[in-house]
PDB file of C-alpha atoms in Angstrom:
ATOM      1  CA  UNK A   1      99.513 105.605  75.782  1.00  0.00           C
ATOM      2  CA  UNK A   2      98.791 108.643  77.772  1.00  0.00           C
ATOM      3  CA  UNK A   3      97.454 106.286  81.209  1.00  0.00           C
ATOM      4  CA  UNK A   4      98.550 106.565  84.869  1.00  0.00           C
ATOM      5  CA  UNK A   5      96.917 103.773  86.363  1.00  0.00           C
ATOM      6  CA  UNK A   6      96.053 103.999  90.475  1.00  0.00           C
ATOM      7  CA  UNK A   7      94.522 100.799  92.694  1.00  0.00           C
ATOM      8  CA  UNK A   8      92.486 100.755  94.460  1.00  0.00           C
ATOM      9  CA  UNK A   9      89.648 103.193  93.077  1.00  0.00           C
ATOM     10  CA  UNK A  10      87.811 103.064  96.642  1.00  0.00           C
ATOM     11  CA  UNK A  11      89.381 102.668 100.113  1.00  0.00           C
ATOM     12  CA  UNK A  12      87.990 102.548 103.641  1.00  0.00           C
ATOM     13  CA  UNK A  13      90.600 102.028 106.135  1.00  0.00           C
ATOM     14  CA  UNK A  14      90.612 102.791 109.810  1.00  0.00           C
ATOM     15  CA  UNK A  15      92.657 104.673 111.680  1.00  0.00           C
ATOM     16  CA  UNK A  16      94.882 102.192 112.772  1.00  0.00           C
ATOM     17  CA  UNK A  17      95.136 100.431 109.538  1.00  0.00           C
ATOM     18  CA  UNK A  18      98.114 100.042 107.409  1.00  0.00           C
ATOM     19  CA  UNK A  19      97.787 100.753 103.476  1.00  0.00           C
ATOM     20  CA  UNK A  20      99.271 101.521 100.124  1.00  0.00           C
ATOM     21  CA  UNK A  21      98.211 103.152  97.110  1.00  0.00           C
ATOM     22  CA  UNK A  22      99.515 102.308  93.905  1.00  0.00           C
ATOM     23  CA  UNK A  23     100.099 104.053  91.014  1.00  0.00           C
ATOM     24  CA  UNK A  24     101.601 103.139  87.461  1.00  0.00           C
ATOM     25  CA  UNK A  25     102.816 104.869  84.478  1.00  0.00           C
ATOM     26  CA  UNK A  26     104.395 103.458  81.074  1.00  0.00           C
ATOM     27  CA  UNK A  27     104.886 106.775  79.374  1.00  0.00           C
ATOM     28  CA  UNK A  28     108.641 107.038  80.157  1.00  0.00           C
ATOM     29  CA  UNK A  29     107.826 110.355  82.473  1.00  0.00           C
ATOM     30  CA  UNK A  30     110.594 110.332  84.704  1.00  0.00           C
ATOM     31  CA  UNK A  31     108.659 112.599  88.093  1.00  0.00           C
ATOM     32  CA  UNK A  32     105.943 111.501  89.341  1.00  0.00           C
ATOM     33  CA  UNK A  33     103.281 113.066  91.970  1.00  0.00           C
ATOM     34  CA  UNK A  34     100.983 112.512  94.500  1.00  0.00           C
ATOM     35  CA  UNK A  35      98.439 115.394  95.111  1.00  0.00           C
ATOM     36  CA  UNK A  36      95.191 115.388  97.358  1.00  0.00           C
ATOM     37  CA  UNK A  37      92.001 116.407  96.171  1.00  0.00           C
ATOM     38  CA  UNK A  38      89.031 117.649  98.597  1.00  0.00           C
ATOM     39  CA  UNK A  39      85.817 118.032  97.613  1.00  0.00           C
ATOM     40  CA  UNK A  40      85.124 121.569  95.558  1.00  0.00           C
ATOM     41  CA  UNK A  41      89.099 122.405  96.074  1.00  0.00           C
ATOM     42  CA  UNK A  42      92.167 122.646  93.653  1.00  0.00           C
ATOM     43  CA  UNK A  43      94.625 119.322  93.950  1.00  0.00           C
ATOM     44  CA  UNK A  44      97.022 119.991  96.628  1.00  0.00           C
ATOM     45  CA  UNK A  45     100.543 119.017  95.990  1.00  0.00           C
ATOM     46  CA  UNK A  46     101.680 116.484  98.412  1.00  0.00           C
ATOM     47  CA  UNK A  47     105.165 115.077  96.947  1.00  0.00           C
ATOM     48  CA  UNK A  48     107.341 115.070  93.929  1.00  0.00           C
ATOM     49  CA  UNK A  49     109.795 112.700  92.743  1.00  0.00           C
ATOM     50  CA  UNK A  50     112.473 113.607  89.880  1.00  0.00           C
ATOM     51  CA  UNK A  51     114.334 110.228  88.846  1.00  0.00           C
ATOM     52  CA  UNK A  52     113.376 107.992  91.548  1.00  0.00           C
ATOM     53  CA  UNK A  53     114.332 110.600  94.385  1.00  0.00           C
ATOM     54  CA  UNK A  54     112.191 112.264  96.036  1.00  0.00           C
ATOM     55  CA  UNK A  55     112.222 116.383  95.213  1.00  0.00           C
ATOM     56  CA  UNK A  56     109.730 118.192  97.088  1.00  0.00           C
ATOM     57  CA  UNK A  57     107.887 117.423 100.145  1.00  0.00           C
ATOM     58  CA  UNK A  58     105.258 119.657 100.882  1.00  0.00           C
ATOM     59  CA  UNK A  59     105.349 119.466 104.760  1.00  0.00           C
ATOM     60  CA  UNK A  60     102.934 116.163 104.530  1.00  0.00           C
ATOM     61  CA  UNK A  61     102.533 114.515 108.141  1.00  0.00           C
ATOM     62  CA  UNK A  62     104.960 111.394 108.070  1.00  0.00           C
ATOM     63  CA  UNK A  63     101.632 109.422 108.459  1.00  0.00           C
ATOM     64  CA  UNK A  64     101.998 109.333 104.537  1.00  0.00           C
ATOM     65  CA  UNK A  65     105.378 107.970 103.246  1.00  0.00           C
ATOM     66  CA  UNK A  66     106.263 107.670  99.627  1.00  0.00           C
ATOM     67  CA  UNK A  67     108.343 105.186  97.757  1.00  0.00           C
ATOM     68  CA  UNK A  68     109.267 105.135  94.248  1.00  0.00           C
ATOM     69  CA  UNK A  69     110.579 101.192  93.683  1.00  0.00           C
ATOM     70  CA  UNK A  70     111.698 102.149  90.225  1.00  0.00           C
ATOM     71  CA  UNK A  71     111.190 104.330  86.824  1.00  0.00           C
ATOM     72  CA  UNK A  72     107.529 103.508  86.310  1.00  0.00           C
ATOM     73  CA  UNK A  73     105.934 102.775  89.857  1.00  0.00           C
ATOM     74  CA  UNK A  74     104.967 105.075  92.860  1.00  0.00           C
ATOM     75  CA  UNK A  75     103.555 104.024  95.972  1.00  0.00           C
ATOM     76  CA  UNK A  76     102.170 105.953  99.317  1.00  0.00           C
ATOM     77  CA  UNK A  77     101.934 104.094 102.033  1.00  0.00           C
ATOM     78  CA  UNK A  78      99.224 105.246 104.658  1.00  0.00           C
ATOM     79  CA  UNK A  79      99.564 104.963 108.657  1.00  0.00           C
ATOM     80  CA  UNK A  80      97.560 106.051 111.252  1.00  0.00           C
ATOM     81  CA  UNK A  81      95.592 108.279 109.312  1.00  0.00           C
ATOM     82  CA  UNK A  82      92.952 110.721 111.126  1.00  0.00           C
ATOM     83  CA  UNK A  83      89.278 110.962 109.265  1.00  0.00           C
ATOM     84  CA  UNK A  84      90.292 114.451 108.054  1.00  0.00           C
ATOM     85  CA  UNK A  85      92.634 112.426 105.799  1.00  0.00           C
ATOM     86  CA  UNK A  86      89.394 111.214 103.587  1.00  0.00           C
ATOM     87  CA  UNK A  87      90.237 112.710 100.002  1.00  0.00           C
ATOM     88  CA  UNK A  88      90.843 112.149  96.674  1.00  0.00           C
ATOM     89  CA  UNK A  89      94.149 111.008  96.385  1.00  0.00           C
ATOM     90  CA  UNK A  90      95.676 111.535  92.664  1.00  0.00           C
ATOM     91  CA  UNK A  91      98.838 110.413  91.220  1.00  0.00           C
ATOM     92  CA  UNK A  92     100.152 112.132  88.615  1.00  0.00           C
ATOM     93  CA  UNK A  93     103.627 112.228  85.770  1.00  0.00           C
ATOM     94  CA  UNK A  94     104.883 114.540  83.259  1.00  0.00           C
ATOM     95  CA  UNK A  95     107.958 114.083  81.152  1.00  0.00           C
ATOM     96  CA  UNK A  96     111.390 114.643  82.208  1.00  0.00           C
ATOM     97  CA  UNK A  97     111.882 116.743  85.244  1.00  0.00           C
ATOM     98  CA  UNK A  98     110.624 120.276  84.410  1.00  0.00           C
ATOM     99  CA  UNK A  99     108.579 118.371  81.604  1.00  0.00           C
ATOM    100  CA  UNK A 100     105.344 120.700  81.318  1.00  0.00           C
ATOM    101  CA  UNK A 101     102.291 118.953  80.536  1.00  0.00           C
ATOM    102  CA  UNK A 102     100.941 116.604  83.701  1.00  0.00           C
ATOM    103  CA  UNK A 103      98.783 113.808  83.293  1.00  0.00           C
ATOM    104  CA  UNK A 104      96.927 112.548  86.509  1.00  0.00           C
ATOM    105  CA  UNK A 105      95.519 108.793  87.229  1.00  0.00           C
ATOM    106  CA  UNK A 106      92.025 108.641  88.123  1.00  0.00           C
ATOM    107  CA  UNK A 107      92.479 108.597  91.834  1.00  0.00           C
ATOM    108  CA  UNK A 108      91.677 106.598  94.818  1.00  0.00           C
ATOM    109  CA  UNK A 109      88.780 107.850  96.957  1.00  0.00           C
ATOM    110  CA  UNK A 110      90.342 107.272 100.396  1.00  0.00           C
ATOM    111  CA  UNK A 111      87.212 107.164 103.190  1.00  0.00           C
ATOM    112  CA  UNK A 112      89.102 106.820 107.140  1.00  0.00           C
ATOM    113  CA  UNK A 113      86.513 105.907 109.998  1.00  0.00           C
TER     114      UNK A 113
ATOM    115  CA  UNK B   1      97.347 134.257  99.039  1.00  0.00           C
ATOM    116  CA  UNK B   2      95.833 132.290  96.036  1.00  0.00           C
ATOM    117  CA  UNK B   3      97.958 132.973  93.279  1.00  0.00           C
ATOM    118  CA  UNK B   4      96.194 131.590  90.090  1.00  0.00           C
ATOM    119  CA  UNK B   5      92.698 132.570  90.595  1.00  0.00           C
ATOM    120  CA  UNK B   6      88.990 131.324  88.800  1.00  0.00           C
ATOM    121  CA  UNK B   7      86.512 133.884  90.183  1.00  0.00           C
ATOM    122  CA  UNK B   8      83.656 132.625  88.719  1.00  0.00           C
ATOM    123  CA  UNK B   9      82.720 129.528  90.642  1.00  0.00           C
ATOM    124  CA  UNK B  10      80.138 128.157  87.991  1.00  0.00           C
ATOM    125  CA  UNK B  11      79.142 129.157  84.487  1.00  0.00           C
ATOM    126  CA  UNK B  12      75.926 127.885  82.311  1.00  0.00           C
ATOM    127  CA  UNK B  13      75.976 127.913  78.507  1.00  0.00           C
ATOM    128  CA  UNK B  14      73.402 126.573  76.329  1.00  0.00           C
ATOM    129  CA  UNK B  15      74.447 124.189  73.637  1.00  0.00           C
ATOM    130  CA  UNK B  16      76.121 124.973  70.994  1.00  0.00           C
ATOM    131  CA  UNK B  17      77.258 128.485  72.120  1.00  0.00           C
ATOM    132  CA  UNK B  18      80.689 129.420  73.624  1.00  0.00           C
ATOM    133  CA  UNK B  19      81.775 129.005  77.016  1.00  0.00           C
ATOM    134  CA  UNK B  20      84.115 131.191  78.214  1.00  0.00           C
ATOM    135  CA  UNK B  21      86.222 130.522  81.425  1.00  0.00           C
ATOM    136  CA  UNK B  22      88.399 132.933  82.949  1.00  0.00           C
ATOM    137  CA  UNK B  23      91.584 132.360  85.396  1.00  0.00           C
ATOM    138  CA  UNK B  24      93.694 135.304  86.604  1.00  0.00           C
ATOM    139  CA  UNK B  25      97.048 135.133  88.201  1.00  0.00           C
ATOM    140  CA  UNK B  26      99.392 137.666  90.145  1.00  0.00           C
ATOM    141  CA  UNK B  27     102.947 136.672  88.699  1.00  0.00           C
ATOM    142  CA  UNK B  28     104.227 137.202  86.323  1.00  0.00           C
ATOM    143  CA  UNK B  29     107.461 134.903  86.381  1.00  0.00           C
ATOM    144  CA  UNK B  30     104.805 132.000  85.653  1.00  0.00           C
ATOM    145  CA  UNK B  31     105.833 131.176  82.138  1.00  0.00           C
ATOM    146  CA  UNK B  32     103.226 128.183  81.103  1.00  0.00           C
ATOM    147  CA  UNK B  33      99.704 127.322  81.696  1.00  0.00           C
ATOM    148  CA  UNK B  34      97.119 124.591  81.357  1.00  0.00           C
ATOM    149  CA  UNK B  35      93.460 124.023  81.226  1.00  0.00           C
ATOM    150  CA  UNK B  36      91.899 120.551  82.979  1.00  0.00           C
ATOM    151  CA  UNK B  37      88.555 119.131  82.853  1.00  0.00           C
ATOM    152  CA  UNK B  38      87.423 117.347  85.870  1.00  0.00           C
ATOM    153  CA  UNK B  39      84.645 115.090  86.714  1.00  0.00           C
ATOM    154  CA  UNK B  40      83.138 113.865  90.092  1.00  0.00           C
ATOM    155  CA  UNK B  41      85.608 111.644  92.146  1.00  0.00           C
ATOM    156  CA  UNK B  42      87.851 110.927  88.396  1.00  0.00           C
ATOM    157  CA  UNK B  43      91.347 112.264  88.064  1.00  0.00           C
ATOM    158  CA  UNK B  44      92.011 116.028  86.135  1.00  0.00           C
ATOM    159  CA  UNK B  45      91.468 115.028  82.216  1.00  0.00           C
ATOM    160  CA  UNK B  46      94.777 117.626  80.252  1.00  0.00           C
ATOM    161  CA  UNK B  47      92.933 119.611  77.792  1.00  0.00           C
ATOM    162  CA  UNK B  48      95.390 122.750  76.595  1.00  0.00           C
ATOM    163  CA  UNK B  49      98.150 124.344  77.564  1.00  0.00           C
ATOM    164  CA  UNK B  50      99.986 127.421  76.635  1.00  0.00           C
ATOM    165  CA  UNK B  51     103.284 129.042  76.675  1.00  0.00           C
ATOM    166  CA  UNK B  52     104.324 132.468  77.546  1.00  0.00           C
ATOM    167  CA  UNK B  53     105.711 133.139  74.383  1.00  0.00           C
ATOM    168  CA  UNK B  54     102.207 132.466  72.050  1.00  0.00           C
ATOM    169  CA  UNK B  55      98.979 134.240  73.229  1.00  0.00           C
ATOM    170  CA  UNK B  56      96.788 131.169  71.725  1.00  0.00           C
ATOM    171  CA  UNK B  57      96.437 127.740  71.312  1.00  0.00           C
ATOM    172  CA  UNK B  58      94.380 125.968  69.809  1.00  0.00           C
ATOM    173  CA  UNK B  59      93.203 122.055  69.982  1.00  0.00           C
ATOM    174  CA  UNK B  60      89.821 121.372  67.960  1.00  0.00           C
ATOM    175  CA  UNK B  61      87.002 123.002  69.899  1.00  0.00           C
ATOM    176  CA  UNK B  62      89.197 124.338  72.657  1.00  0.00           C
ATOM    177  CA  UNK B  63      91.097 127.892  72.561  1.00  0.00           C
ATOM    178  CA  UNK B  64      93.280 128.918  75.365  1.00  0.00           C
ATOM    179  CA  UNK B  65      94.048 133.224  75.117  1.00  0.00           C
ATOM    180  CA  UNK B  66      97.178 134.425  77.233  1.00  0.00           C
ATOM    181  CA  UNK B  67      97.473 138.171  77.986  1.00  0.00           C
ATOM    182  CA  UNK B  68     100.396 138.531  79.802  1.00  0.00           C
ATOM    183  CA  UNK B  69      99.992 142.409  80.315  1.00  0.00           C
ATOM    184  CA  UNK B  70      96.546 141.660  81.986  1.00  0.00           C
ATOM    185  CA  UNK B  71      98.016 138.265  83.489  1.00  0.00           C
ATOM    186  CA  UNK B  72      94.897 136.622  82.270  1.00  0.00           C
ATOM    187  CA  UNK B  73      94.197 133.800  80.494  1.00  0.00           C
ATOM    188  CA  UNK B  74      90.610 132.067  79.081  1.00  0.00           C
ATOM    189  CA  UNK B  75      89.541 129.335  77.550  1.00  0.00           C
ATOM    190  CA  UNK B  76      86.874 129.384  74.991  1.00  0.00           C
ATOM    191  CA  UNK B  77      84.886 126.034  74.088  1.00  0.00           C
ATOM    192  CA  UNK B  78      83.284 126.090  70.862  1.00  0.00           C
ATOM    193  CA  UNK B  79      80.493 125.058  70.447  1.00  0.00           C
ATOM    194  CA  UNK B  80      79.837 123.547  73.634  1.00  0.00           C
ATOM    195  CA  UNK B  81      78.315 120.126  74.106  1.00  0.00           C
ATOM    196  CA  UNK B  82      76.842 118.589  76.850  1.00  0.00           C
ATOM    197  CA  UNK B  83      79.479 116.465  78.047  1.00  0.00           C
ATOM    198  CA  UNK B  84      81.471 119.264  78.410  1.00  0.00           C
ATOM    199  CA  UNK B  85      80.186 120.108  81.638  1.00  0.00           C
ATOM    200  CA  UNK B  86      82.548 119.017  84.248  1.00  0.00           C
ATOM    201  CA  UNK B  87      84.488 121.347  86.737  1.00  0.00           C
ATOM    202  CA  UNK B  88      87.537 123.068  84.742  1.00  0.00           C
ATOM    203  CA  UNK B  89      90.852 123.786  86.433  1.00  0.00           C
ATOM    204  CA  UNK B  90      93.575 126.544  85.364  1.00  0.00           C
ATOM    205  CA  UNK B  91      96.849 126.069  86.252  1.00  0.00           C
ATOM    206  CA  UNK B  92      99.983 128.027  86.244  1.00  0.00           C
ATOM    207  CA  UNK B  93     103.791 126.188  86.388  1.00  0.00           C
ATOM    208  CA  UNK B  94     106.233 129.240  87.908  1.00  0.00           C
ATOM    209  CA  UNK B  95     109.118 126.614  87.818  1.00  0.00           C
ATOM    210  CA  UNK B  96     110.225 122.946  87.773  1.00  0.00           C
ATOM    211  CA  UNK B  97     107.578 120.913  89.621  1.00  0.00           C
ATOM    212  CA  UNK B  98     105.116 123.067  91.517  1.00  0.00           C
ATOM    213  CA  UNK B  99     101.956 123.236  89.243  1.00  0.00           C
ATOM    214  CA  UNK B 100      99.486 126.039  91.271  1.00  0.00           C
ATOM    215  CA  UNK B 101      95.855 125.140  90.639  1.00  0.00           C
ATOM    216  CA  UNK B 102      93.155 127.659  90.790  1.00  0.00           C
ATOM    217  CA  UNK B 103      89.424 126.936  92.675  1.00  0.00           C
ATOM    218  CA  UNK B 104      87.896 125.883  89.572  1.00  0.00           C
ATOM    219  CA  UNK B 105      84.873 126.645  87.459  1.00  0.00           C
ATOM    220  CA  UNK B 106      82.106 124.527  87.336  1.00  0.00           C
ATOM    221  CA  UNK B 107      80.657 124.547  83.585  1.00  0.00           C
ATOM    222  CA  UNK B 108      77.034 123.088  82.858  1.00  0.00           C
ATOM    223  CA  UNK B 109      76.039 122.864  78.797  1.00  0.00           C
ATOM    224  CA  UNK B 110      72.381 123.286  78.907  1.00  0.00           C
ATOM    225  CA  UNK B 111      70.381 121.091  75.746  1.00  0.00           C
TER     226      UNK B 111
END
């Protein structure tokens, strides 16, 4: 089983909405990621998280917070997001910290109005 | 300062030839690469990766060349196939965590 699993595929959320994204991985990869994906651009690393802590934190606005509940799950929980927010957000693993090969979900396409 | 770089933006190939898909990068204390396919609003499918200590890999139809004195790698798809075409990422890891995409190169397979 090579699957990260993200809900919801689609979201439209205004800007003074409160959401999560989900994401889910059985693979035993101990860091998981969250990247954001615009159109025609490379993923842009957004957080890490090594063994349920978080690792990196690439200067992302603190309308986006991160939680890691435990081994397999990883959540981002979205406030007060601004339209230029709207992106492919991707969630991603790879095997123990420093593992190499990463393995992204299939995203939730996040629309803010 | 774009660090792993895909300077061809797109790239046609008829079926059944090779396709051939370049990524450059400027350092050289990046010690592994990868190759992802990617298709309209999905999540970057793995395909290959490669170590700095081979200079190929190779996984059924897909090749991946390293030259570290030219600090360019390719990968060659043979022979290509229609559902190959998809955007393909390169992308270098210089340490731990931080995985540096390139732009991408959009691939169509022509039947």
């Amino acid at each position: 089983d090579t699957e990260v699993t993200q809900t919801p595929k689609h979201l439209v959320m205004g800007m003074t909405n409160k959401k999560s994204l989900k994401c889910e991985q059985h693979m035993g990869h101990r860091a998981m990621y969250w990247y954001k994906q615009k159109a025609k651009k490379p993923p842009e690393l957004m957080f890490v998280y090594s063994y349920e802590k978080l690792s990196i934190n690439e200067s992302v606005p603190s309308r986006f917070s991160p939680e890691c509940p435990n081994s397999s799950l990883l959540n981002l929980h979205l406030h007060a997001l601004q339209p230029e927010d709207s992106a492919l957000y991707l969630c991603a693993s790879s095997p123990r910290g420093g593992g190499r090969k990463l393995f992204f979900g299939s995203g939730t396409q996040l629309s803010v109005l | 300062d774009q660090q792993v770089k895909q300077n061809s933006p797109s790239l046609s190939v008829q079926e059944g030839r090779i396709s051939i898909l370049n990524c450059d990068y400027t350092n050289s204390m990046f010690d592994y690469f990868l190759w992802y396919k990617k298709y309209p609003a999905e999540g970057p499918t793995f395909l290959i990766s490669i170590s700095s200590i081979k200079d190929k890999n190779e996984d059924g139809r897909f090749t991946v060349f390293l030259n570290k004195s030219a600090k360019h790698l390719s990968l060659h798809i043979v022979p290509s196939q229609p559902g190959d075409s998809a955007v393909y990422f390169c992308a270098a890891l210089p340490g731990t965590y931080k995985y540096i995409f390139g732009t991408g190169t959009r691939l169509k397979v022509l039947a």
